[in-house]
Amino acid sequence: MLEVINDFLSGKLLIVLIVGLGSYFTIRSRFVQFRHFTHMFSVFKESLRGQAGQLSSFQALMLSLAGRVGAGNIAGVGIAVTLGGPGAVFWMWVTALVGMSSSFFECTLAQVYKRADGDGLYRGGPAYYIQHGLKRKSMAIVFSILLLVTYGFAFIGLQSYTVTHSLQNAFAFDPSHTGIVLAVLLAITFIGGIKRIAAVSDLLVPVKTLAYIGVTLYVIGTQIEHVPAMLETIFKSAFGLDPAFAGLLGSAIVMGVKRGVFANEAGLGSAPNVAAVAAVKHPGAQGVVQAFSVFLDTFVICTCTALLILLSGFYTPGFEGDGIVLTQNSLAAVVGDWGRVFVSVALSLFVFTCILYNYYLGENSLQFLSRNRAVLMVFRGLVLALVVWGSMQDLSTVFAFADITMTCLAFVNLVALALLFKVGLRVMRDYDDQRKAGVKQPVFDSSKFADLDLDRNAWPANPQVETATDNAVGQVQTQR
């Protein structure tokens, strides 16, 4: 019964809503993700600069990628290709394109309604824009509880099982021992709060991502002459035009869209919680950065996995097996047995950073519900206990339940996004207008949005604006 409910909610209804709203946001925003595509790279460069004592936009990006870039990029893509054929990759791309607009608006709104914390940092996310934007405290509480249960507890237990058993398969490590070591490492990280979590993500996310991309690009490079033909196969099978995969047209669409949604998390309401912590000059800038993270997740990392599988020579239509095995064997077919070990290690790093990300989502939701530090300490203790327990127990039933709560979480967020979309458009247009006026880095003037319930400590009125002309004059004066 649980599986039937889960299949309907997350496999059908949620996908229609996310893709439908994402398409609507794309059209109404005049294709914001395309208009700002080249701008994304310059904003990404600017995100490397932070303010003393605060988290930079780059750190928020790394933390969000810690969650977006996970098992779904290895196992999820393998599942999509197994059940949907090469055409599923195309529909993952389509889902990411519309998802970039959803991510832009949910993360922009998270910045708009963020609150300055007592320690000089910020907190925000869907619960905050629901409470301060929609004035619906009860709805915000429901969202926070769902976020806490789903990410703060259920997914952490499942991911502990995944990482410990992956290492057991690769190195014969005892899962219980690995679980204890994992809990100790997490405890050390948790004690440092969001700053230490961000610092660890800063270190691990680029390393794991670049290493994985590097290895997959090597495989693609060895088969470079077959890439054009494989891309043609992807496009043809996406529309049922390839005879070998003609019977998988429906599965290609469903699996591609479903895996795409859950790989990049756009619209689910999770990424805005970390997007809000960044100190930026304009909410739109963080929206652009987070849209860029969807691009990185799907168009770069998921595509690398897909091409690795399809070019390896191991994959054949009708392959039966899970996504991890398919990816492991595909890499091993090209580089040898160490490929299986590499995938296991990569998966372990991906899942470890996912646990950090999920913990922060749980902490953020808990802090919205209660600022009692004793409650936070109890939560941390429960999470660490769950990590050890999850390392020894297959929590697939809990995961099925968490899938349902995550779907409910997404529904609440999507409703809020739809109701606050006009606010998001206003902020986007303010960002666009400043860029058109030659402002190098648009700034958010809260006095222009006096009708909104903003935190003036986070967004002061009448901030200083630096135009491209001002910057050029400054450079000339410096040279003199």
CSV table of C-alpha atoms in Angstrom, one decimal:
chain,number,residue,atom,x,y,z
A,1,MET,CA,0.0,0.0,0.0
A,2,LEU,CA,2.8,2.4,0.9
A,3,GLU,CA,4.5,1.6,-2.4
A,4,VAL,CA,1.3,2.4,-4.4
A,5,ILE,CA,0.8,5.7,-2.6
A,6,ASN,CA,4.5,6.6,-3.1
A,7,ASP,CA,4.3,5.7,-6.8
A,8,PHE,CA,1.3,7.9,-7.4
A,9,LEU,CA,2.5,10.9,-5.4
A,10,SER,CA,6.2,11.0,-6.3
A,11,GLY,CA,6.1,9.1,-9.5
A,12,LYS,CA,3.3,10.9,-11.2
A,13,LEU,CA,1.6,13.9,-9.4
A,14,LEU,CA,4.8,15.5,-8.1
A,15,ILE,CA,6.6,15.2,-11.5
A,16,VAL,CA,3.6,16.9,-13.3
A,17,LEU,CA,3.6,19.7,-10.8
A,18,ILE,CA,7.3,20.3,-10.8
A,19,VAL,CA,7.7,20.2,-14.5
A,20,GLY,CA,4.5,22.2,-15.1
A,21,LEU,CA,5.3,25.0,-12.6
A,22,GLY,CA,8.9,25.0,-13.8
A,23,SER,CA,7.7,25.5,-17.4
A,24,TYR,CA,5.3,28.3,-16.2
A,25,PHE,CA,8.1,30.0,-14.3
A,26,THR,CA,10.3,29.8,-17.4
A,27,ILE,CA,7.8,31.4,-19.7
A,28,ARG,CA,6.7,34.1,-17.3
A,29,SER,CA,10.3,35.0,-16.5
A,30,ARG,CA,11.1,35.3,-20.2
A,31,PHE,CA,13.4,32.3,-19.9
A,32,VAL,CA,15.5,33.6,-17.0
A,33,GLN,CA,17.8,30.6,-17.0
A,34,PHE,CA,18.7,31.2,-20.7
A,35,ARG,CA,18.9,35.0,-20.4
A,36,HIS,CA,21.4,34.7,-17.5
A,37,PHE,CA,23.2,31.6,-18.7
A,38,THR,CA,26.5,33.3,-19.6
A,39,HIS,CA,26.0,35.6,-16.7
A,40,MET,CA,26.0,32.6,-14.4
A,41,PHE,CA,29.8,32.1,-14.9
A,42,SER,CA,30.6,35.7,-13.9
A,43,VAL,CA,28.4,35.4,-10.9
A,44,PHE,CA,30.0,32.2,-10.0
A,45,LYS,CA,33.4,33.9,-10.1
A,46,GLU,CA,32.1,36.7,-7.9
A,47,SER,CA,30.7,34.1,-5.5
A,48,LEU,CA,34.3,33.2,-4.5
A,49,ARG,CA,34.6,36.5,-2.7
A,50,GLY,CA,33.1,36.4,0.8
A,51,GLN,CA,32.6,38.8,3.7
A,52,ALA,CA,34.5,38.4,7.0
A,53,GLY,CA,32.5,36.3,9.5
A,54,GLN,CA,29.9,35.4,7.0
A,55,LEU,CA,29.4,32.6,4.5
A,56,SER,CA,30.0,33.4,0.8
A,57,SER,CA,27.8,32.6,-2.1
A,58,PHE,CA,30.4,30.0,-3.2
A,59,GLN,CA,30.2,28.3,0.2
A,60,ALA,CA,26.4,28.1,-0.1
A,61,LEU,CA,26.8,26.7,-3.6
A,62,MET,CA,29.2,24.0,-2.3
A,63,LEU,CA,26.8,23.1,0.5
A,64,SER,CA,23.9,22.9,-1.9
A,65,LEU,CA,26.0,20.8,-4.3
A,66,ALA,CA,26.8,18.5,-1.4
A,67,GLY,CA,23.1,17.6,-1.4
A,68,ARG,CA,22.4,17.8,-5.1
A,69,VAL,CA,25.5,15.8,-6.1
A,70,GLY,CA,24.9,12.5,-4.4
A,71,ALA,CA,24.0,8.9,-5.0
A,72,GLY,CA,21.4,10.0,-7.6
A,73,ASN,CA,24.3,11.1,-9.9
A,74,ILE,CA,25.7,7.6,-9.8
A,75,ALA,CA,22.9,5.1,-9.0
A,76,GLY,CA,20.0,7.3,-10.2
A,77,VAL,CA,21.4,7.8,-13.7
A,78,GLY,CA,22.1,4.1,-13.9
A,79,ILE,CA,18.5,3.3,-13.0
A,80,ALA,CA,17.2,5.8,-15.5
A,81,VAL,CA,19.3,4.3,-18.3
A,82,THR,CA,18.5,0.7,-17.3
A,83,LEU,CA,14.7,1.3,-17.2
A,84,GLY,CA,14.3,4.0,-19.8
A,85,GLY,CA,17.2,3.5,-22.2
A,86,PRO,CA,19.5,6.2,-23.5
A,87,GLY,CA,16.5,8.5,-24.2
A,88,ALA,CA,16.0,9.0,-20.5
A,89,VAL,CA,19.1,11.1,-20.5
A,90,PHE,CA,17.5,13.6,-22.9
A,91,TRP,CA,14.4,14.0,-20.6
A,92,MET,CA,16.8,14.5,-17.6
A,93,TRP,CA,18.2,17.4,-19.5
A,94,VAL,CA,14.8,18.8,-20.3
A,95,THR,CA,13.8,18.5,-16.6
A,96,ALA,CA,16.9,20.3,-15.6
A,97,LEU,CA,16.3,23.2,-18.0
A,98,VAL,CA,12.9,24.0,-16.5
A,99,GLY,CA,14.2,23.1,-13.0
A,100,MET,CA,16.8,25.9,-13.3
A,101,SER,CA,14.0,28.5,-13.3
A,102,SER,CA,12.3,26.9,-10.3
A,103,SER,CA,15.6,26.9,-8.5
A,104,PHE,CA,16.2,30.5,-9.4
A,105,PHE,CA,12.9,31.6,-7.8
A,106,GLU,CA,12.9,29.5,-4.7
A,107,CYS,CA,16.4,30.4,-3.8
A,108,THR,CA,15.8,34.1,-4.6
A,109,LEU,CA,12.8,34.1,-2.3
A,110,ALA,CA,14.9,32.4,0.4
A,111,GLN,CA,17.3,35.3,0.2
A,112,VAL,CA,14.6,37.9,0.2
A,113,TYR,CA,12.9,36.6,3.4
A,114,LYS,CA,16.0,35.4,5.2
A,115,ARG,CA,16.6,36.5,8.8
A,116,ALA,CA,19.9,37.6,10.5
A,117,ASP,CA,20.9,35.1,13.2
A,118,GLY,CA,22.3,36.1,16.5
A,119,ASP,CA,25.8,34.9,15.5
A,120,GLY,CA,26.0,37.2,12.5
A,121,LEU,CA,24.9,34.5,10.0
A,122,TYR,CA,21.6,34.1,8.2
A,123,ARG,CA,18.8,31.6,8.2
A,124,GLY,CA,16.1,31.1,5.7
A,125,GLY,CA,14.3,28.8,3.4
A,126,PRO,CA,10.7,27.9,2.5
A,127,ALA,CA,9.5,28.0,6.1
A,128,TYR,CA,10.7,31.6,6.3
A,129,TYR,CA,9.1,32.8,3.0
A,130,ILE,CA,5.9,31.0,3.9
A,131,GLN,CA,5.7,32.7,7.3
A,132,HIS,CA,6.9,36.2,6.3
A,133,GLY,CA,5.8,36.2,2.7
A,134,LEU,CA,2.4,34.4,2.9
A,135,LYS,CA,1.8,35.1,6.7
A,136,ARG,CA,0.9,31.5,7.2
A,137,LYS,CA,2.7,30.3,10.3
A,138,SER,CA,0.9,27.0,10.6
A,139,MET,CA,1.9,26.1,7.0
A,140,ALA,CA,5.5,27.0,7.8
A,141,ILE,CA,5.5,24.8,10.8
A,142,VAL,CA,4.1,21.9,8.7
A,143,PHE,CA,6.9,22.4,6.2
A,144,SER,CA,9.6,22.5,8.9
A,145,ILE,CA,8.3,19.3,10.5
A,146,LEU,CA,8.3,17.5,7.2
A,147,LEU,CA,11.8,18.8,6.4
A,148,LEU,CA,13.0,17.6,9.8
A,149,VAL,CA,11.5,14.1,9.5
A,150,THR,CA,12.6,13.6,5.9
A,151,TYR,CA,16.1,15.0,5.7
A,152,GLY,CA,17.0,15.4,9.3
A,153,PHE,CA,16.2,11.8,10.2
A,154,ALA,CA,15.0,9.3,7.5
A,155,PHE,CA,17.5,10.1,4.7
A,156,ILE,CA,20.4,10.3,7.1
A,157,GLY,CA,19.7,6.7,8.3
A,158,LEU,CA,19.4,5.5,4.8
A,159,GLN,CA,22.6,7.2,3.6
A,160,SER,CA,24.5,5.8,6.5
A,161,TYR,CA,23.5,2.3,5.3
A,162,THR,CA,24.5,3.2,1.8
A,163,VAL,CA,28.0,4.5,2.6
A,164,THR,CA,28.9,1.7,5.1
A,165,HIS,CA,27.8,-1.1,2.8
A,166,SER,CA,29.5,0.4,-0.2
A,167,LEU,CA,32.8,0.4,1.8
A,168,GLN,CA,32.1,-3.1,2.9
A,169,ASN,CA,31.7,-4.3,-0.7
A,170,ALA,CA,34.9,-2.5,-1.8
A,171,PHE,CA,37.2,-3.1,1.2
A,172,ALA,CA,35.4,-5.6,3.4
A,173,PHE,CA,35.0,-3.1,6.2
A,174,ASP,CA,32.7,-4.0,9.0
A,175,PRO,CA,29.6,-1.8,8.7
A,176,SER,CA,29.2,-1.3,12.4
A,177,HIS,CA,32.8,-0.1,12.8
A,178,THR,CA,32.4,2.2,9.8
A,179,GLY,CA,29.2,3.5,11.2
A,180,ILE,CA,31.0,4.5,14.5
A,181,VAL,CA,33.8,6.2,12.7
A,182,LEU,CA,31.3,8.0,10.5
A,183,ALA,CA,29.4,9.2,13.5
A,184,VAL,CA,32.6,10.5,15.2
A,185,LEU,CA,33.6,12.4,12.0
A,186,LEU,CA,30.1,13.9,11.8
A,187,ALA,CA,30.1,14.8,15.5
A,188,ILE,CA,33.3,16.8,15.0
A,189,THR,CA,31.8,18.6,12.1
A,190,PHE,CA,28.4,19.2,13.7
A,191,ILE,CA,30.1,20.9,16.7
A,192,GLY,CA,31.4,23.6,14.5
A,193,GLY,CA,28.0,24.5,13.3
A,194,ILE,CA,27.2,25.8,9.8
A,195,LYS,CA,30.6,27.3,9.3
A,196,ARG,CA,32.4,24.0,9.8
A,197,ILE,CA,29.9,22.2,7.7
A,198,ALA,CA,30.4,24.7,5.0
A,199,ALA,CA,34.2,24.4,5.4
A,200,VAL,CA,34.1,20.6,5.0
A,201,SER,CA,31.9,20.9,2.0
A,202,ASP,CA,34.3,23.5,0.5
A,203,LEU,CA,37.0,20.9,0.7
A,204,LEU,CA,35.2,17.7,-0.2
A,205,VAL,CA,32.7,18.8,-2.8
A,206,PRO,CA,35.2,20.2,-5.3
A,207,VAL,CA,37.5,17.2,-4.7
A,208,LYS,CA,34.9,14.5,-5.2
A,209,THR,CA,33.2,16.3,-8.1
A,210,LEU,CA,36.4,17.0,-10.1
A,211,ALA,CA,37.8,13.5,-9.4
A,212,TYR,CA,34.6,11.9,-10.6
A,213,ILE,CA,34.3,14.2,-13.7
A,214,GLY,CA,38.0,13.6,-14.5
A,215,VAL,CA,37.7,9.8,-14.5
A,216,THR,CA,34.5,9.8,-16.5
A,217,LEU,CA,36.0,12.3,-19.0
A,218,TYR,CA,38.9,9.9,-19.4
A,219,VAL,CA,36.6,7.2,-20.3
A,220,ILE,CA,34.7,9.5,-22.7
A,221,GLY,CA,38.0,10.6,-24.2
A,222,THR,CA,39.0,7.0,-25.0
A,223,GLN,CA,35.7,6.6,-26.9
A,224,ILE,CA,35.6,10.1,-28.3
A,225,GLU,CA,34.9,8.8,-31.9
A,226,HIS,CA,31.7,7.2,-30.7
A,227,VAL,CA,30.3,10.2,-28.9
A,228,PRO,CA,28.5,11.8,-31.9
A,229,ALA,CA,26.8,8.5,-32.6
A,230,MET,CA,25.8,8.0,-29.0
A,231,LEU,CA,24.4,11.5,-28.7
A,232,GLU,CA,22.4,10.8,-31.8
A,233,THR,CA,21.1,7.6,-30.1
A,234,ILE,CA,20.1,9.6,-27.1
A,235,PHE,CA,18.1,12.0,-29.1
A,236,LYS,CA,16.5,9.4,-31.3
A,237,SER,CA,15.5,7.0,-28.5
A,238,ALA,CA,14.1,10.0,-26.5
A,239,PHE,CA,11.3,10.1,-29.2
A,240,GLY,CA,11.1,6.4,-30.0
A,241,LEU,CA,13.0,6.8,-33.3
A,242,ASP,CA,15.7,4.3,-32.5
A,243,PRO,CA,14.5,0.7,-33.3
A,244,ALA,CA,16.6,-0.8,-30.4
A,245,PHE,CA,14.8,1.4,-27.8
A,246,ALA,CA,11.4,2.1,-29.5
A,247,GLY,CA,9.5,0.1,-26.9
A,248,LEU,CA,11.0,2.3,-24.1
A,249,LEU,CA,9.6,5.6,-25.2
A,250,GLY,CA,7.2,5.9,-22.3
A,251,SER,CA,9.7,4.6,-19.8
A,252,ALA,CA,12.4,7.0,-21.2
A,253,ILE,CA,10.2,10.0,-20.5
A,254,VAL,CA,9.0,8.9,-17.0
A,255,MET,CA,12.4,7.7,-15.8
A,256,GLY,CA,14.3,10.7,-17.3
A,257,VAL,CA,11.9,13.2,-15.7
A,258,LYS,CA,11.7,11.4,-12.4
A,259,ARG,CA,15.5,10.9,-12.0
A,260,GLY,CA,16.1,14.5,-13.2
A,261,VAL,CA,13.7,15.9,-10.5
A,262,PHE,CA,15.2,13.9,-7.7
A,263,ALA,CA,18.8,14.4,-8.8
A,264,ASN,CA,18.8,18.2,-9.0
A,265,GLU,CA,16.1,18.8,-6.3
A,266,ALA,CA,14.8,21.9,-8.1
A,267,GLY,CA,11.4,22.9,-6.6
A,268,LEU,CA,11.6,20.4,-3.8
A,269,GLY,CA,12.2,23.0,-1.2
A,270,SER,CA,15.5,21.7,0.1
A,271,ALA,CA,18.2,23.8,-1.6
A,272,PRO,CA,16.7,27.2,-0.5
A,273,ASN,CA,17.6,26.4,3.1
A,274,VAL,CA,21.3,26.6,2.3
A,275,ALA,CA,20.9,29.3,-0.4
A,276,ALA,CA,19.6,31.6,2.3
A,277,VAL,CA,22.8,31.5,4.4
A,278,ALA,CA,25.0,33.3,1.9
A,279,ALA,CA,25.9,37.0,2.3
A,280,VAL,CA,25.1,38.5,-1.1
A,281,LYS,CA,24.3,41.9,-2.4
A,282,HIS,CA,21.1,41.0,-4.2
A,283,PRO,CA,18.8,37.9,-3.9
A,284,GLY,CA,18.8,37.5,-7.6
A,285,ALA,CA,22.6,36.8,-7.6
A,286,GLN,CA,22.1,33.8,-5.4
A,287,GLY,CA,19.2,32.7,-7.6
A,288,VAL,CA,21.5,32.7,-10.5
A,289,VAL,CA,24.2,30.8,-8.6
A,290,GLN,CA,21.7,28.1,-7.5
A,291,ALA,CA,20.3,27.8,-11.1
A,292,PHE,CA,23.9,27.2,-12.1
A,293,SER,CA,24.2,24.4,-9.5
A,294,VAL,CA,21.3,22.6,-11.3
A,295,PHE,CA,23.2,22.9,-14.5
A,296,LEU,CA,26.4,21.5,-12.9
A,297,ASP,CA,24.4,18.6,-11.3
A,298,THR,CA,22.5,17.4,-14.4
A,299,PHE,CA,24.2,18.7,-17.5
A,300,VAL,CA,27.8,18.0,-16.3
A,301,ILE,CA,27.8,15.3,-13.7
A,302,CYS,CA,24.7,13.2,-14.7
A,303,THR,CA,25.7,13.5,-18.3
A,304,CYS,CA,29.2,12.2,-17.5
A,305,THR,CA,27.7,9.2,-15.8
A,306,ALA,CA,25.3,8.6,-18.6
A,307,LEU,CA,28.1,8.7,-21.3
A,308,LEU,CA,30.3,6.6,-19.1
A,309,ILE,CA,27.6,3.9,-19.1
A,310,LEU,CA,26.6,4.2,-22.7
A,311,LEU,CA,30.2,4.3,-24.1
A,312,SER,CA,31.7,1.6,-22.0
A,313,GLY,CA,30.4,-1.3,-24.0
A,314,PHE,CA,29.1,-3.0,-20.9
A,315,TYR,CA,25.6,-1.7,-21.2
A,316,THR,CA,23.1,-3.5,-23.4
A,317,PRO,CA,19.4,-3.0,-23.8
A,318,GLY,CA,17.5,-5.0,-21.3
A,319,PHE,CA,20.3,-4.9,-18.7
A,320,GLU,CA,19.1,-6.2,-15.3
A,321,GLY,CA,20.7,-4.9,-12.2
A,322,ASP,CA,20.9,-1.8,-10.0
A,323,GLY,CA,22.3,1.5,-10.9
A,324,ILE,CA,25.4,1.3,-8.8
A,325,VAL,CA,26.4,-2.1,-10.3
A,326,LEU,CA,25.8,-0.8,-13.8
A,327,THR,CA,28.1,2.3,-13.2
A,328,GLN,CA,30.8,0.2,-11.5
A,329,ASN,CA,30.9,-2.4,-14.2
A,330,SER,CA,30.8,0.2,-16.9
A,331,LEU,CA,33.9,1.9,-15.5
A,332,ALA,CA,35.6,-1.4,-14.8
A,333,ALA,CA,35.1,-2.4,-18.5
A,334,VAL,CA,37.3,0.5,-19.5
A,335,VAL,CA,39.9,1.0,-16.8
A,336,GLY,CA,39.9,-2.4,-15.0
A,337,ASP,CA,38.8,-3.6,-11.6
A,338,TRP,CA,39.9,-0.5,-9.8
A,339,GLY,CA,37.0,1.2,-11.5
A,340,ARG,CA,34.6,-0.6,-9.1
A,341,VAL,CA,36.6,0.6,-6.1
A,342,PHE,CA,36.7,4.1,-7.4
A,343,VAL,CA,32.9,4.2,-7.8
A,344,SER,CA,32.5,2.9,-4.2
A,345,VAL,CA,34.9,5.5,-2.8
A,346,ALA,CA,33.2,8.3,-4.9
A,347,LEU,CA,29.8,7.1,-3.8
A,348,SER,CA,31.0,7.2,-0.1
A,349,LEU,CA,32.2,10.7,-0.5
A,350,PHE,CA,29.0,11.8,-2.2
A,351,VAL,CA,26.9,10.3,0.5
A,352,PHE,CA,29.0,11.7,3.3
A,353,THR,CA,28.6,15.2,2.1
A,354,CYS,CA,24.9,14.5,1.6
A,355,ILE,CA,24.6,13.6,5.2
A,356,LEU,CA,26.1,16.9,6.2
A,357,TYR,CA,23.7,18.7,3.9
A,358,ASN,CA,20.7,16.7,5.2
A,359,TYR,CA,21.8,17.4,8.8
A,360,TYR,CA,21.9,21.1,8.1
A,361,LEU,CA,18.4,21.0,6.6
A,362,GLY,CA,17.2,19.2,9.8
A,363,GLU,CA,19.0,21.7,12.0
A,364,ASN,CA,17.6,24.7,10.1
A,365,SER,CA,14.0,23.3,10.4
A,366,LEU,CA,14.5,22.7,14.1
A,367,GLN,CA,15.9,26.2,14.7
A,368,PHE,CA,12.7,27.5,13.0
A,369,LEU,CA,10.6,25.5,15.4
A,370,SER,CA,12.7,26.1,18.6
A,371,ARG,CA,15.8,28.1,19.5
A,372,ASN,CA,16.4,26.0,22.6
A,373,ARG,CA,20.0,24.9,22.5
A,374,ALA,CA,19.2,21.8,24.6
A,375,VAL,CA,16.8,20.7,21.9
A,376,LEU,CA,19.5,21.2,19.3
A,377,MET,CA,21.9,19.0,21.3
A,378,VAL,CA,19.3,16.3,21.6
A,379,PHE,CA,18.8,16.4,17.8
A,380,ARG,CA,22.5,16.0,17.2
A,381,GLY,CA,22.7,13.1,19.5
A,382,LEU,CA,19.7,11.4,17.8
A,383,VAL,CA,21.3,12.0,14.4
A,384,LEU,CA,24.6,10.4,15.4
A,385,ALA,CA,22.7,7.4,17.0
A,386,LEU,CA,20.8,7.0,13.8
A,387,VAL,CA,24.0,7.0,11.8
A,388,VAL,CA,25.3,4.1,13.8
A,389,TRP,CA,22.0,2.3,13.8
A,390,GLY,CA,21.5,2.9,10.1
A,391,SER,CA,24.9,1.5,9.3
A,392,MET,CA,23.7,-1.9,10.4
A,393,GLN,CA,20.0,-1.8,9.4
A,394,ASP,CA,18.4,-1.7,6.0
A,395,LEU,CA,16.0,1.1,6.4
A,396,SER,CA,14.2,0.7,3.0
A,397,THR,CA,10.8,0.8,4.7
A,398,VAL,CA,11.7,4.1,6.4
A,399,PHE,CA,13.0,5.4,3.1
A,400,ALA,CA,9.6,4.6,1.4
A,401,PHE,CA,7.9,6.6,4.1
A,402,ALA,CA,10.4,9.4,3.7
A,403,ASP,CA,9.7,9.5,0.0
A,404,ILE,CA,6.0,10.3,0.8
A,405,THR,CA,6.9,13.0,3.4
A,406,MET,CA,9.4,14.5,0.9
A,407,THR,CA,6.6,14.6,-1.7
A,408,CYS,CA,4.3,16.4,0.8
A,409,LEU,CA,7.2,18.7,1.5
A,410,ALA,CA,7.5,19.5,-2.2
A,411,PHE,CA,3.8,20.1,-2.5
A,412,VAL,CA,3.9,22.7,0.3
A,413,ASN,CA,6.9,24.4,-1.3
A,414,LEU,CA,5.4,24.5,-4.8
A,415,VAL,CA,2.2,26.0,-3.5
A,416,ALA,CA,4.2,28.7,-1.7
A,417,LEU,CA,6.3,29.3,-4.8
A,418,ALA,CA,3.2,29.7,-6.9
A,419,LEU,CA,1.6,32.2,-4.5
A,420,LEU,CA,4.8,34.2,-4.1
A,421,PHE,CA,5.8,34.1,-7.8
A,422,LYS,CA,4.9,37.8,-8.3
A,423,VAL,CA,7.3,38.8,-5.5
A,424,GLY,CA,10.0,36.7,-7.2
A,425,LEU,CA,9.3,38.4,-10.5
A,426,ARG,CA,9.6,41.9,-8.9
A,427,VAL,CA,13.0,41.0,-7.4
A,428,MET,CA,14.1,39.4,-10.7
A,429,ARG,CA,13.1,42.6,-12.7
A,430,ASP,CA,14.9,44.8,-10.2
A,431,TYR,CA,18.0,42.6,-10.7
A,432,ASP,CA,17.6,42.8,-14.5
A,433,ASP,CA,17.0,46.5,-14.5
A,434,GLN,CA,20.2,47.2,-12.6
A,435,ARG,CA,22.2,45.1,-14.9
A,436,LYS,CA,20.8,46.9,-17.9
A,437,ALA,CA,21.7,50.2,-16.2
A,438,GLY,CA,25.3,49.2,-16.1
A,439,VAL,CA,25.5,48.2,-12.4
A,440,LYS,CA,28.3,45.7,-12.1
A,441,GLN,CA,26.9,44.0,-9.0
A,442,PRO,CA,23.2,44.7,-8.5
A,443,VAL,CA,22.3,45.5,-4.9
A,444,PHE,CA,19.0,45.0,-3.1
A,445,ASP,CA,17.5,48.2,-1.7
A,446,SER,CA,14.8,47.2,0.8
A,447,SER,CA,13.2,50.6,0.6
A,448,LYS,CA,11.9,49.7,-2.8
A,449,PHE,CA,10.2,46.7,-1.3
A,450,ALA,CA,8.7,48.4,1.8
A,451,ASP,CA,5.5,46.4,1.4
A,452,LEU,CA,7.4,43.1,2.1
A,453,ASP,CA,8.1,41.7,5.6
A,454,LEU,CA,11.9,41.9,5.3
A,455,ASP,CA,14.6,41.8,7.9
A,456,ARG,CA,16.3,45.2,7.7
A,457,ASN,CA,19.4,43.8,9.4
A,458,ALA,CA,19.8,41.4,6.5
A,459,TRP,CA,18.7,44.0,3.8
A,460,PRO,CA,19.4,47.6,4.8
A,461,ALA,CA,17.8,50.5,2.9
A,462,ASN,CA,19.7,52.7,0.4
A,463,PRO,CA,22.8,50.6,0.0
A,464,GLN,CA,25.7,51.8,-2.1
A,465,VAL,CA,25.6,50.9,-5.8
A,466,GLU,CA,28.7,50.3,-7.9
A,467,THR,CA,28.3,50.8,-11.6
A,468,ALA,CA,30.6,49.5,-14.3
A,469,THR,CA,31.6,53.1,-15.0
A,470,ASP,CA,32.6,53.7,-11.4
A,471,ASN,CA,34.7,50.5,-11.4
A,472,ALA,CA,36.5,51.7,-14.6
A,473,VAL,CA,37.2,55.1,-13.1
A,474,GLY,CA,38.5,53.5,-9.9
A,475,GLN,CA,40.9,51.3,-12.0
A,476,VAL,CA,42.2,54.4,-13.9
A,477,GLN,CA,42.8,56.3,-10.6
A,478,THR,CA,44.6,53.3,-9.2
A,479,GLN,CA,46.9,53.2,-12.3
A,480,ARG,CA,47.7,56.9,-11.9
